[in-house]
Amino acid sequence: MPRLIGAVLNPEYQAEQITTFNASGTFTTQPKTTEIEYLVVAGGGGGASYYYGGGGGAGGMLTGTGNPVSGGSPYPITVGGGGAAGTGGPGVPNGGSGAKGSNSVLGTPTPITSEGGGYGGGNGQPGGGPGGSGGGSGTVGFDQPGFPASAGTGVPGQGNPGAEQNFPGPGFQSGGAGGGGAGAAGTSATKYPSPSPNPSKTGGPGGNGLASSISGSSVTYAGGGGGGGYYQAAGGSGGTGGGGAGGPGNGGPATGGTTNLGGGGGGGSHPPGTADGGAGGSGVVIVKEALINQDTSSCWDLRTVFRAVKAGNWTN
């Protein structure tokens, strides 16, 4: 004989959980989790040293929802480090270019990989490097034949290109170009005909980053590094989201990208003093598991209850 169960309540509850990885580790899902929301930012590229260094590109930035996982399962997390700063000047290998940032990876069954930011171009290798966002190009400060200064390219959907610093002809001068950010490309330094006032020849600004609220508050990530300023001029500003500022043209230091924001490092400027570039900022991985709160119950009208009790088919 079938038996009816009354006043049944089957709760399905799991709290929302946000997990932030500032370094590599392992992410273990809660028991009822079947999909996740994520932010994956790679390490920013390093800025180049003198003369006049390009800013590093921001680390690639990826966001999304609905990434499938299994409940109670471990997944590897890789947080990319920032690229090293360029050091030295003419005569050093690669002319003081920075180093590319490292990738960040969310190692779920459908893995998410953000590419490290491109390096800023230096004196002997002035073109910016490719990456999540591309690095800005460097310059010797004036037009020089056989000195290409192309921009580093960015990965579509992750970032933007850096800026170029090619001159339109002889007799022009400028600082270094800015690296790209997740929200905008880097900007070239203004190219001035010579003679013109040196203090006006600032470095190019880095591209701005993008904001995310996955952590519970709005934070901007992945800004590009600014280019180094020409002699006596200011360095380019870093992009919002942790981009480092370029070094000023009196030999002051460039600024590194911000840790765990994936910002590109600023480009170095002109000796005397410290004219090295700034290192890229490390990346970050943030994972959000949504609240689960589903109650299921069996409700019966009084007539159904009466008939079931009378027939001896009701239990509590």
CSV table of N, CA and C in Angstrom, one decimal, residues 1 12 24 26 41 88 104 116-117 126 139 147 154 165-166 168 188-189 210 225 264 267 273:
chain,number,residue,atom,x,y,z
A,1,MET,N,0.8,-1.2,0.0
A,1,MET,CA,0.0,0.0,0.0
A,1,MET,C,0.9,1.3,0.0
A,12,GLU,N,18.1,22.9,0.1
A,12,GLU,CA,19.3,22.8,-0.6
A,12,GLU,C,20.0,24.2,-0.4
A,24,SER,N,50.1,31.4,-6.4
A,24,SER,CA,49.6,30.1,-6.9
A,24,SER,C,49.2,29.2,-5.8
A,26,THR,N,45.8,25.9,-4.8
A,26,THR,CA,44.7,25.0,-5.2
A,26,THR,C,43.4,25.5,-4.7
A,41,VAL,N,43.8,37.5,-14.0
A,41,VAL,CA,44.7,38.6,-14.5
A,41,VAL,C,46.2,38.1,-14.4
A,88,GLY,N,70.2,49.1,-17.2
A,88,GLY,CA,71.3,49.5,-18.1
A,88,GLY,C,70.9,50.2,-19.3
A,104,SER,N,48.7,33.7,-16.0
A,104,SER,CA,47.9,33.2,-14.9
A,104,SER,C,46.9,32.2,-15.5
A,116,GLY,N,50.7,36.9,-20.1
A,116,GLY,CA,51.5,37.9,-19.4
A,116,GLY,C,51.6,39.2,-20.3
A,117,GLY,N,51.8,40.3,-19.7
A,117,GLY,CA,52.0,41.6,-20.4
A,117,GLY,C,53.3,41.7,-21.2
A,126,PRO,N,64.0,48.6,-29.5
A,126,PRO,CA,63.0,49.6,-29.1
A,126,PRO,C,61.6,49.1,-29.3
A,139,THR,N,62.8,54.8,-27.4
A,139,THR,CA,63.4,55.7,-28.3
A,139,THR,C,64.7,56.2,-27.8
A,147,PHE,N,66.1,52.5,-36.8
A,147,PHE,CA,65.7,52.4,-35.4
A,147,PHE,C,64.2,52.3,-35.4
A,154,GLY,N,48.4,43.3,-28.4
A,154,GLY,CA,47.7,42.7,-27.3
A,154,GLY,C,46.9,41.5,-27.8
A,165,GLN,N,56.6,54.6,-31.2
A,165,GLN,CA,57.4,55.8,-31.1
A,165,GLN,C,58.2,56.1,-32.3
A,166,ASN,N,57.7,55.8,-33.5
A,166,ASN,CA,58.4,56.1,-34.7
A,166,ASN,C,58.3,57.6,-35.0
A,168,PRO,N,58.4,61.0,-37.5
A,168,PRO,CA,58.1,61.3,-38.9
A,168,PRO,C,59.2,61.8,-39.8
A,188,SER,N,51.3,57.2,-27.5
A,188,SER,CA,52.6,57.7,-27.9
A,188,SER,C,53.0,59.0,-27.2
A,189,ALA,N,54.3,59.2,-27.0
A,189,ALA,CA,54.7,60.5,-26.5
A,189,ALA,C,54.7,61.4,-27.7
A,210,LEU,N,40.6,47.9,-16.5
A,210,LEU,CA,39.1,47.7,-16.4
A,210,LEU,C,38.8,47.4,-14.9
A,225,GLY,N,52.0,50.5,-18.3
A,225,GLY,CA,53.0,51.4,-17.7
A,225,GLY,C,53.3,52.6,-18.6
A,264,GLY,N,51.5,47.1,-15.8
A,264,GLY,CA,52.8,47.2,-16.5
A,264,GLY,C,53.7,48.1,-15.7
A,267,GLY,N,58.6,53.0,-17.9
A,267,GLY,CA,59.8,53.0,-18.6
A,267,GLY,C,60.8,54.0,-18.0
A,273,GLY,N,71.8,59.2,-12.3
A,273,GLY,CA,70.9,58.7,-11.4
A,273,GLY,C,70.3,57.4,-11.9
